[in-house]
Coordinates of C-alpha atoms and ligand atoms in Angstrom, one line a residue:
M1 CA -18.3 19.0 -7.2
D2 CA -19.8 17.4 -10.4
L3 CA -20.7 13.8 -9.2
D4 CA -22.0 12.9 -13.1
L5 CA -19.8 9.6 -13.6
S6 CA -21.4 9.0 -17.0
A7 CA -18.4 10.1 -18.9
T8 CA -16.7 6.9 -17.7
D9 CA -19.8 4.4 -18.4
S10 CA -18.0 2.8 -21.4
F11 CA -14.6 2.4 -19.5
R12 CA -16.5 0.6 -16.7
A13 CA -18.2 -1.7 -19.1
E14 CA -15.1 -2.6 -20.4
V15 CA -13.3 -3.1 -17.5
R16 CA -16.5 -5.1 -15.8
S17 CA -16.7 -7.2 -19.2
W18 CA -13.0 -8.1 -19.1
L19 CA -13.2 -9.3 -15.3
R20 CA -16.2 -11.4 -15.8
S21 CA -14.7 -13.3 -18.4
N22 CA -11.4 -13.8 -16.8
V23 CA -11.2 -13.4 -13.1
P24 CA -10.7 -17.3 -11.9
A25 CA -14.0 -19.1 -10.9
T26 CA -11.9 -20.6 -7.8
P27 CA -9.7 -18.2 -6.0
L28 CA -6.3 -18.4 -6.4
P29 CA -3.7 -19.9 -3.6
S30 CA -2.5 -17.3 -1.0
L31 CA -0.4 -14.9 -2.4
E32 CA 1.9 -15.5 0.7
T33 CA 2.9 -18.7 -0.5
E34 CA 5.3 -19.7 -3.3
A35 CA 2.9 -21.1 -5.6
G36 CA 0.3 -18.5 -4.9
F37 CA 2.8 -15.9 -5.4
A38 CA 3.7 -17.2 -9.0
A39 CA -0.4 -17.8 -9.7
H40 CA -0.6 -14.0 -8.6
R41 CA 2.2 -13.1 -10.7
S42 CA 0.8 -14.8 -13.7
W43 CA -2.3 -13.0 -13.0
E44 CA -0.7 -9.7 -13.2
R45 CA 0.6 -10.4 -16.6
S46 CA -3.1 -11.3 -18.1
L47 CA -4.1 -8.1 -16.6
S48 CA -1.2 -6.3 -18.4
E49 CA -2.0 -7.9 -21.6
A50 CA -5.5 -6.5 -21.5
R51 CA -3.7 -3.0 -20.7
L52 CA -5.6 -3.2 -17.3
S53 CA -2.6 -3.3 -14.6
V54 CA -1.7 0.4 -14.4
V55 CA -4.4 1.9 -16.2
T56 CA -3.7 5.6 -15.4
W57 CA 0.2 5.3 -16.5
P58 CA 1.4 6.4 -20.0
S59 CA 1.1 4.2 -22.7
E60 CA 4.6 3.9 -23.2
Y61 CA 5.2 2.1 -19.8
G62 CA 2.0 -0.1 -20.3
G63 CA -0.8 1.9 -18.9
R64 CA -3.5 3.4 -21.0
D65 CA -3.4 7.1 -20.0
A66 CA -6.5 7.0 -18.1
S67 CA -7.8 9.7 -15.6
P68 CA -7.8 9.3 -11.8
L69 CA -11.8 9.0 -12.1
E70 CA -11.4 5.9 -14.3
W71 CA -8.9 4.5 -11.9
L72 CA -11.1 5.0 -9.0
V73 CA -13.9 3.2 -11.3
F74 CA -11.5 0.3 -12.3
E75 CA -11.0 -0.2 -8.6
E76 CA -14.5 -0.4 -7.9
E77 CA -15.2 -3.1 -10.7
Y78 CA -11.9 -4.7 -9.5
Y79 CA -13.1 -5.5 -6.1
A80 CA -16.6 -5.8 -6.6
A81 CA -15.4 -8.7 -9.0
G82 CA -13.7 -10.2 -6.2
A83 CA -10.6 -10.0 -8.5
P84 CA -7.2 -11.8 -7.0
G85 CA -5.1 -9.3 -4.3
R86 CA -2.3 -7.3 -6.3
V87 CA 0.9 -8.9 -5.8
S88 CA 2.7 -6.3 -7.5
Q89 CA 1.0 -3.3 -5.2
N90 CA 4.4 -2.2 -3.7
G91 CA 5.4 -1.5 -7.1
I92 CA 2.7 -0.1 -9.1
N93 CA 1.2 1.7 -5.8
L94 CA 4.3 3.0 -3.9
L95 CA 7.5 3.1 -5.9
A96 CA 6.1 4.1 -9.5
P97 CA 4.6 7.5 -8.1
T98 CA 7.7 7.9 -6.3
L99 CA 9.7 7.1 -9.9
F100 CA 7.5 9.6 -11.7
L101 CA 8.5 12.3 -9.5
H102 CA 12.1 11.4 -8.7
G103 CA 13.3 8.4 -11.1
T104 CA 15.0 9.3 -14.3
N105 CA 13.8 8.8 -17.9
S106 CA 16.3 5.6 -18.0
Q107 CA 15.0 4.4 -14.6
R108 CA 11.2 4.7 -15.6
S109 CA 11.9 3.0 -18.8
R110 CA 13.8 0.2 -17.0
F111 CA 11.5 -0.5 -13.9
L112 CA 8.0 0.6 -15.0
P113 CA 7.5 -1.7 -17.8
P114 CA 8.4 -5.0 -16.3
M115 CA 6.9 -3.7 -13.1
A116 CA 3.2 -3.1 -15.2
S117 CA 3.4 -6.8 -16.4
G118 CA 4.4 -8.5 -13.2
E119 CA 7.7 -9.5 -14.2
M120 CA 9.2 -7.4 -11.4
I121 CA 7.9 -7.6 -8.3
W122 CA 9.1 -5.2 -5.5
A123 CA 9.2 -5.1 -1.7
Q124 CA 9.4 -2.3 0.4
A125 CA 12.6 -2.5 2.7
W126 CA 12.1 0.6 5.0
S127 CA 11.4 -0.7 8.4
E128 CA 14.5 -1.7 10.9
P129 CA 14.3 -3.6 14.2
G130 CA 15.0 -0.2 15.7
A131 CA 13.3 2.2 13.2
G132 CA 9.7 1.8 12.5
S133 CA 7.7 4.6 13.5
D134 CA 10.7 6.5 13.5
L135 CA 12.2 6.3 10.5
A136 CA 14.5 9.1 10.5
S137 CA 16.5 6.6 12.9
L138 CA 17.3 3.9 10.6
R139 CA 21.0 2.7 10.6
S140 CA 21.3 0.5 7.8
S141 CA 24.2 2.1 6.0
A142 CA 25.5 3.1 2.4
S143 CA 29.3 3.8 1.7
R144 CA 30.9 5.1 -1.3
T145 CA 32.5 2.9 -3.4
D146 CA 33.5 3.1 -7.3
G147 CA 30.7 3.5 -9.4
G148 CA 28.2 3.3 -6.7
W149 CA 27.6 2.2 -3.1
L150 CA 27.9 -0.4 -0.7
L151 CA 24.9 -1.5 1.7
N152 CA 25.4 -2.9 5.1
G153 CA 22.7 -3.4 7.8
Q154 CA 19.3 -5.1 7.8
K155 CA 15.5 -4.3 7.0
T156 CA 12.6 -6.1 8.5
W157 CA 8.9 -6.8 8.1
S158 CA 9.3 -6.1 4.3
S159 CA 5.8 -7.7 3.1
R160 CA 6.4 -10.1 0.0
A161 CA 10.5 -10.0 0.2
A162 CA 10.5 -13.8 0.5
F163 CA 9.6 -13.9 -3.4
A164 CA 9.7 -10.7 -4.8
D165 CA 12.6 -9.5 -7.1
W166 CA 13.6 -6.5 -6.1
G167 CA 13.4 -4.0 -3.3
F168 CA 13.8 -0.6 -2.4
G169 CA 14.3 2.1 0.5
P170 CA 16.5 4.7 2.3
F171 CA 19.8 3.8 3.9
R172 CA 22.2 6.5 5.7
S173 CA 24.7 7.6 3.5
D174 CA 26.2 10.4 5.4
P175 CA 26.7 9.4 9.2
S176 CA 27.4 12.6 10.3
A177 CA 24.4 14.2 9.0
Q178 CA 21.4 14.7 11.3
R179 CA 18.8 11.8 11.1
H180 CA 16.4 12.6 7.9
R181 CA 18.9 14.6 6.4
G182 CA 21.8 11.7 5.6
L183 CA 19.7 9.4 3.9
T184 CA 19.5 8.1 0.3
Y185 CA 17.2 6.0 -1.6
F186 CA 18.0 2.8 -3.2
T187 CA 16.7 0.1 -5.5
F188 CA 18.4 -3.4 -5.3
P189 CA 17.7 -7.0 -6.9
L190 CA 16.8 -9.1 -3.6
D191 CA 18.9 -11.8 -5.2
A192 CA 21.9 -9.4 -5.5
K193 CA 25.5 -10.9 -3.8
G194 CA 25.4 -9.8 -0.1
I195 CA 21.5 -9.9 0.5
T196 CA 20.4 -12.7 2.8
R197 CA 16.5 -12.9 3.0
R198 CA 15.2 -14.7 6.0
P199 CA 11.0 -15.4 5.7
I200 CA 8.9 -14.1 8.9
G201 CA 6.0 -16.1 9.2
R202 CA 2.5 -14.2 9.8
L203 CA -0.3 -15.1 12.5
D204 CA -1.3 -17.6 10.1
G205 CA 2.0 -19.1 9.5
K206 CA 2.5 -18.0 5.8
P207 CA 5.8 -16.0 5.3
A208 CA 4.0 -12.7 4.5
F209 CA 7.2 -10.9 5.7
A210 CA 11.2 -11.2 5.2
E211 CA 13.9 -9.8 7.2
L212 CA 16.9 -8.6 4.6
F213 CA 20.7 -9.0 6.0
F214 CA 23.0 -6.5 3.7
D215 CA 26.6 -7.5 3.5
D216 CA 28.4 -5.1 1.6
V217 CA 25.7 -4.8 -1.1
F218 CA 26.9 -3.2 -4.3
V219 CA 24.5 -0.9 -6.1
P220 CA 25.6 1.2 -8.9
D221 CA 24.9 4.8 -9.4
S222 CA 22.3 4.4 -11.7
D223 CA 20.1 2.6 -9.3
V224 CA 19.6 5.4 -6.7
I225 CA 16.5 7.6 -7.0
G226 CA 16.9 10.9 -6.4
S227 CA 20.5 12.7 -5.6
P228 CA 22.5 11.1 -2.7
G229 CA 21.3 12.8 0.6
D230 CA 17.8 13.5 -0.6
G231 CA 16.0 10.2 0.1
W232 CA 14.0 11.4 2.9
R233 CA 12.1 13.7 0.3
V234 CA 12.0 10.7 -2.0
A235 CA 10.6 8.6 0.9
M236 CA 8.3 11.3 2.0
A237 CA 6.7 11.2 -2.0
T238 CA 6.1 7.3 -1.3
T239 CA 4.3 7.5 2.2
G240 CA 1.6 10.2 0.8
N241 CA 0.8 7.2 -1.7
E242 CA 0.9 5.0 1.1
R243 CA -1.6 6.5 3.5
G244 CA -3.6 8.3 0.3
L245 CA -5.8 6.6 -2.0
Q246 CA -3.6 4.7 -4.1
L247 CA -2.7 1.6 -1.2
R248 CA -6.3 1.3 -0.2
S249 CA -9.0 2.6 -2.7
P250 CA -12.3 3.2 -2.0
G251 CA -13.6 0.3 -4.1
R252 CA -11.9 -2.1 -1.7
F253 CA -14.1 -1.1 0.9
T254 CA -17.5 -0.2 -0.9
A255 CA -17.0 -3.9 -2.2
A256 CA -16.7 -5.5 1.4
A257 CA -19.9 -3.2 2.5
D258 CA -21.9 -4.7 0.0
R259 CA -20.7 -8.1 0.8
L260 CA -21.4 -7.4 4.6
V261 CA -24.9 -6.0 3.5
S262 CA -25.6 -9.5 1.6
L263 CA -24.4 -11.1 5.0
W264 CA -26.8 -9.4 7.3
Q265 CA -29.5 -10.0 4.7
S266 CA -28.5 -14.1 4.6
H267 CA -27.6 -13.9 8.7
G268 CA -29.0 -11.1 10.6
S269 CA -32.3 -11.2 12.3
A270 CA -34.7 -8.0 11.8
S271 CA -35.1 -7.5 15.7
D272 CA -31.2 -7.1 16.3
T273 CA -31.4 -3.3 15.6
A274 CA -27.9 -2.7 17.2
M275 CA -26.6 -5.3 14.4
R276 CA -28.2 -3.6 11.9
D277 CA -27.1 0.0 12.8
R278 CA -23.5 -1.6 12.9
V279 CA -23.8 -3.0 9.1
A280 CA -25.4 0.2 8.1
D281 CA -22.5 2.3 10.0
A282 CA -20.2 0.5 7.9
W283 CA -21.8 0.9 4.4
I284 CA -22.2 4.6 5.1
K285 CA -18.6 5.2 5.9
A286 CA -17.3 3.0 2.9
H287 CA -19.7 5.1 0.6
A288 CA -18.5 8.4 2.3
Y289 CA -14.8 7.2 1.9
R290 CA -15.9 7.0 -2.1
L291 CA -17.1 10.4 -2.2
K292 CA -14.0 11.7 -0.2
G293 CA -12.2 9.7 -2.9
F294 CA -14.0 12.1 -5.6
E295 CA -13.2 15.1 -3.7
T296 CA -9.4 13.9 -3.2
I297 CA -9.0 13.6 -7.1
S298 CA -10.8 16.8 -8.2
R299 CA -8.5 18.7 -6.1
P300 CA -5.1 19.8 -7.9
G301 CA -2.1 19.4 -6.0
D302 CA -0.8 17.1 -3.4
V303 CA -2.6 15.6 -0.5
G304 CA 0.0 15.9 1.9
A305 CA -0.9 15.6 5.6
E306 CA -4.7 14.7 4.6
S307 CA -3.5 11.4 3.6
S308 CA -3.2 10.7 7.3
V309 CA -6.9 11.3 7.9
N310 CA -7.4 8.7 4.9
K311 CA -5.2 6.0 6.5
V312 CA -7.1 6.1 9.9
F313 CA -10.1 6.2 8.4
W314 CA -10.0 3.4 6.4
S315 CA -8.0 1.5 8.4
E316 CA -10.5 1.9 11.5
L317 CA -13.4 1.2 9.1
D318 CA -11.7 -2.2 7.8
V319 CA -11.7 -3.4 11.4
A320 CA -15.4 -2.7 12.5
L321 CA -16.3 -4.0 9.1
H322 CA -15.2 -7.7 9.4
E323 CA -15.6 -7.5 13.4
T324 CA -19.2 -6.7 12.3
A325 CA -19.2 -9.6 9.6
L326 CA -17.6 -12.3 12.3
D327 CA -20.5 -10.8 15.0
L328 CA -23.1 -12.0 12.0
L329 CA -21.6 -15.2 11.2
G330 CA -21.4 -16.1 15.3
P331 CA -19.1 -19.1 16.5
D332 CA -18.9 -20.4 13.1
G333 CA -17.0 -17.1 12.1
E334 CA -13.9 -18.1 13.8
L335 CA -13.7 -21.6 11.5
A336 CA -10.7 -21.0 9.5
S337 CA -12.2 -23.9 7.4
L338 CA -15.5 -22.4 6.7
D339 CA -16.3 -22.9 3.2
G340 CA -17.4 -20.0 0.3
P341 CA -17.1 -16.7 0.6
D342 CA -18.3 -16.8 4.7
G343 CA -14.6 -18.4 4.9
E344 CA -13.0 -15.4 3.9
W345 CA -14.1 -13.0 6.8
L346 CA -11.7 -14.7 9.3
E347 CA -8.4 -14.2 7.1
G348 CA -9.8 -10.4 6.2
Y349 CA -10.4 -9.6 10.0
V350 CA -7.0 -10.8 11.0
F351 CA -5.5 -9.0 8.6
S352 CA -7.5 -5.9 9.0
L353 CA -6.2 -6.0 12.5
A354 CA -2.6 -4.8 10.8
G355 CA -4.2 -2.0 8.9
P356 CA -3.7 0.3 12.0
I357 CA -0.1 -0.7 12.2
Y358 CA 1.2 -0.8 8.6
A359 CA 2.0 2.2 6.3
G360 CA 2.4 4.2 9.5
T361 CA 0.5 3.5 12.8
N362 CA -2.7 5.1 13.6
E363 CA -1.0 6.9 16.8
I364 CA 1.6 8.5 14.4
Q365 CA -0.9 9.4 11.9
R366 CA -2.9 10.8 14.7
N367 CA 0.2 12.9 15.6
V368 CA 0.5 14.0 12.1
I369 CA -3.2 15.2 12.0
A370 CA -2.7 17.2 15.3
E371 CA 0.3 18.9 14.4
R372 CA 0.0 19.7 10.8
I373 CA -3.7 19.7 9.8
L374 CA -4.9 21.2 13.4
G375 CA -1.8 23.2 14.3
L376 CA -2.0 21.9 17.9
P377 CA 1.4 22.0 20.0
K378 CA 3.6 19.3 20.2
S379 CA 3.0 17.4 23.3
S380 CA 6.3 17.3 24.8
G381 CA 8.5 20.6 26.1
G382 CA 6.0 23.4 25.1
R383 CA 7.4 23.6 21.4
P384 CA 5.6 25.7 19.0
A385 CA 3.4 24.0 16.8
Q386 CA 4.8 22.7 13.6
T387 CA 3.7 24.5 10.3
P388 CA 1.5 22.1 7.4
R389 CA 4.9 22.7 5.4
D390 CA 7.5 22.0 7.9
K391 CA 7.8 18.4 6.5
N392 CA 11.0 17.7 7.3
S393 CA 10.8 17.8 10.8
L394 CA 7.9 15.2 10.8
A395 CA 9.1 12.5 13.4
G396 CA 8.6 9.1 11.3
G397 CA 5.5 8.5 10.3
R398 CA 5.4 5.3 8.0
Ligands
LIG401 C1 1.2 -6.2 8.2 C2 2.2 -5.4 7.8 C3 3.1 -5.2 6.6 C4 4.1 -4.3 6.7 N1 4.7 -4.0 5.6 C5 5.9 -3.6 5.5 C6 6.9 -3.3 4.2 O1 6.4 -3.9 3.6 N2 8.0 -2.7 4.4 C7 8.4 -2.2 5.5 O2 9.4 -1.4 5.7 N3 7.5 -2.5 6.6 C8 6.6 -3.0 7.0 N4 5.9 -2.9 7.6 C9 6.3 -2.6 9.1 C10 5.5 -1.2 9.7 O3 5.6 -0.1 8.9 C11 6.0 -1.1 11.3 O4 5.4 -2.2 12.1 C12 5.2 0.3 11.7 O5 5.8 1.3 10.8 C13 5.6 0.4 13.2 O6 6.9 0.4 13.5 P1 7.2 -0.4 14.8 O7 6.7 -2.0 14.2 O8 8.8 -0.6 14.8 O9 6.7 -0.4 15.9 P2 7.2 1.2 16.9 O10 7.7 2.3 15.9 O11 8.0 0.4 17.7 O12 6.1 1.4 17.7 C14 5.4 0.7 18.9 C15 4.1 1.3 19.4 O13 4.4 2.7 19.7 C16 3.8 3.8 19.0 N5 4.5 5.0 18.9 C17 5.7 4.9 18.7 N6 6.1 6.4 18.4 C18 5.1 6.9 18.8 C19 4.7 8.4 19.1 N7 5.9 9.3 18.4 N8 3.7 8.9 19.4 C20 3.0 7.7 19.8 N9 2.9 6.5 19.4 C21 3.8 6.0 19.2 C22 3.3 3.1 17.9 O14 1.9 3.8 17.3 C23 3.0 1.6 18.3 O15 1.7 1.6 18.8 C24 4.6 -3.8 8.0 C25 3.9 -4.0 9.3 C26 2.7 -4.8 9.0 C27 1.7 -5.0 10.5

């Protein structure tokens, strides 16, 4: 691998300079509140006016045809600048790559430009009360009607669905087909007739999720992604992005590791070698993930099951990094009212604890790694090991 990044220097300089002039001096209110959501939406509009919201997309959809390497550079600069969280993340990182693979031209033209500008913010509506890890057991249904489908059932844990505009997810369209075979992938406006959304408070009380109830919600054929019955294959395209680089790029962790080093410099004690080693370990792991990111984008083809390795790695790193920061801060670190940048570690820590759960729990990722990368036998019943391409028999994994 040629690690010469000089070809990206002018792009990096442009991004850095724009962020320096535009990142709000005081952090925006939390995007998990109504006011914060609106503030983050307007931040997305500014990013998009600078053509920085979706740099790798074709220009016709609001991007600038940047390379994956430039995207990694953008992410590094974005997090290093302490720029606001991306309220459009579910759309731009999860649904958009799925639309590029499985959407129609008309869907791409309708959905991608407003997604890029923050006018259309998306929520992922996959999990159900009885279908989390084992997504293929989902029961929310889609039945045929004139010109489209009627959706019924319940989804849960839908991040940002309390305030988002549209949702996407799989529904059971063929009740006679086995598990993953009878699913179809839908998009729907969250204010459609028949949808009730009930916000769910997070640990800190903010309505970061919502439950969604569907009561004969009409969706036209034109809003189905992929073919009817092909929802599992479409969903698998989303999960690769969710667990791979897209959802949590290396820049997020290298920026946090640099902040941790600064915290060590201000709060650490030279004699505390155990703490120093934890700081160094987090920094090294963040930079290892960065190098792995370069390797991943340099390789042709789909990352496949390897995205599960990424997911376990970044989520465990995030917990360790934040735990180390709180230990460095001592009892003050637990004060939610702690001012300035030190106050962000507690919220970051609490959120990091969710990392091993969302985007498919780490237990499920370890099953994927064991069965599909290492070729180990399934633990139950002595059945033969799945091959790496035996995607459809994979149980669950979100
Ligand atoms: C912060 C956050 C944001 C989220 N956002 C969204 C969202 O936007 N949209 C959405 O649809 N969902 C979202 N989720 C839900 C998330 O995808 C699920 O919580 C996750 O898939 C686990 O499902 P579950 O909660 O039903 O737990 P379960 O599947 O019931 O699992 C319970 C426990 O059993 C373990 N387990 C289950 N099966 C196995 C197995 N085969 N082998 C070993 N261990 C197993 C799991 O690892 C877990 O520890 C979010 C969750 C969190 C925490």
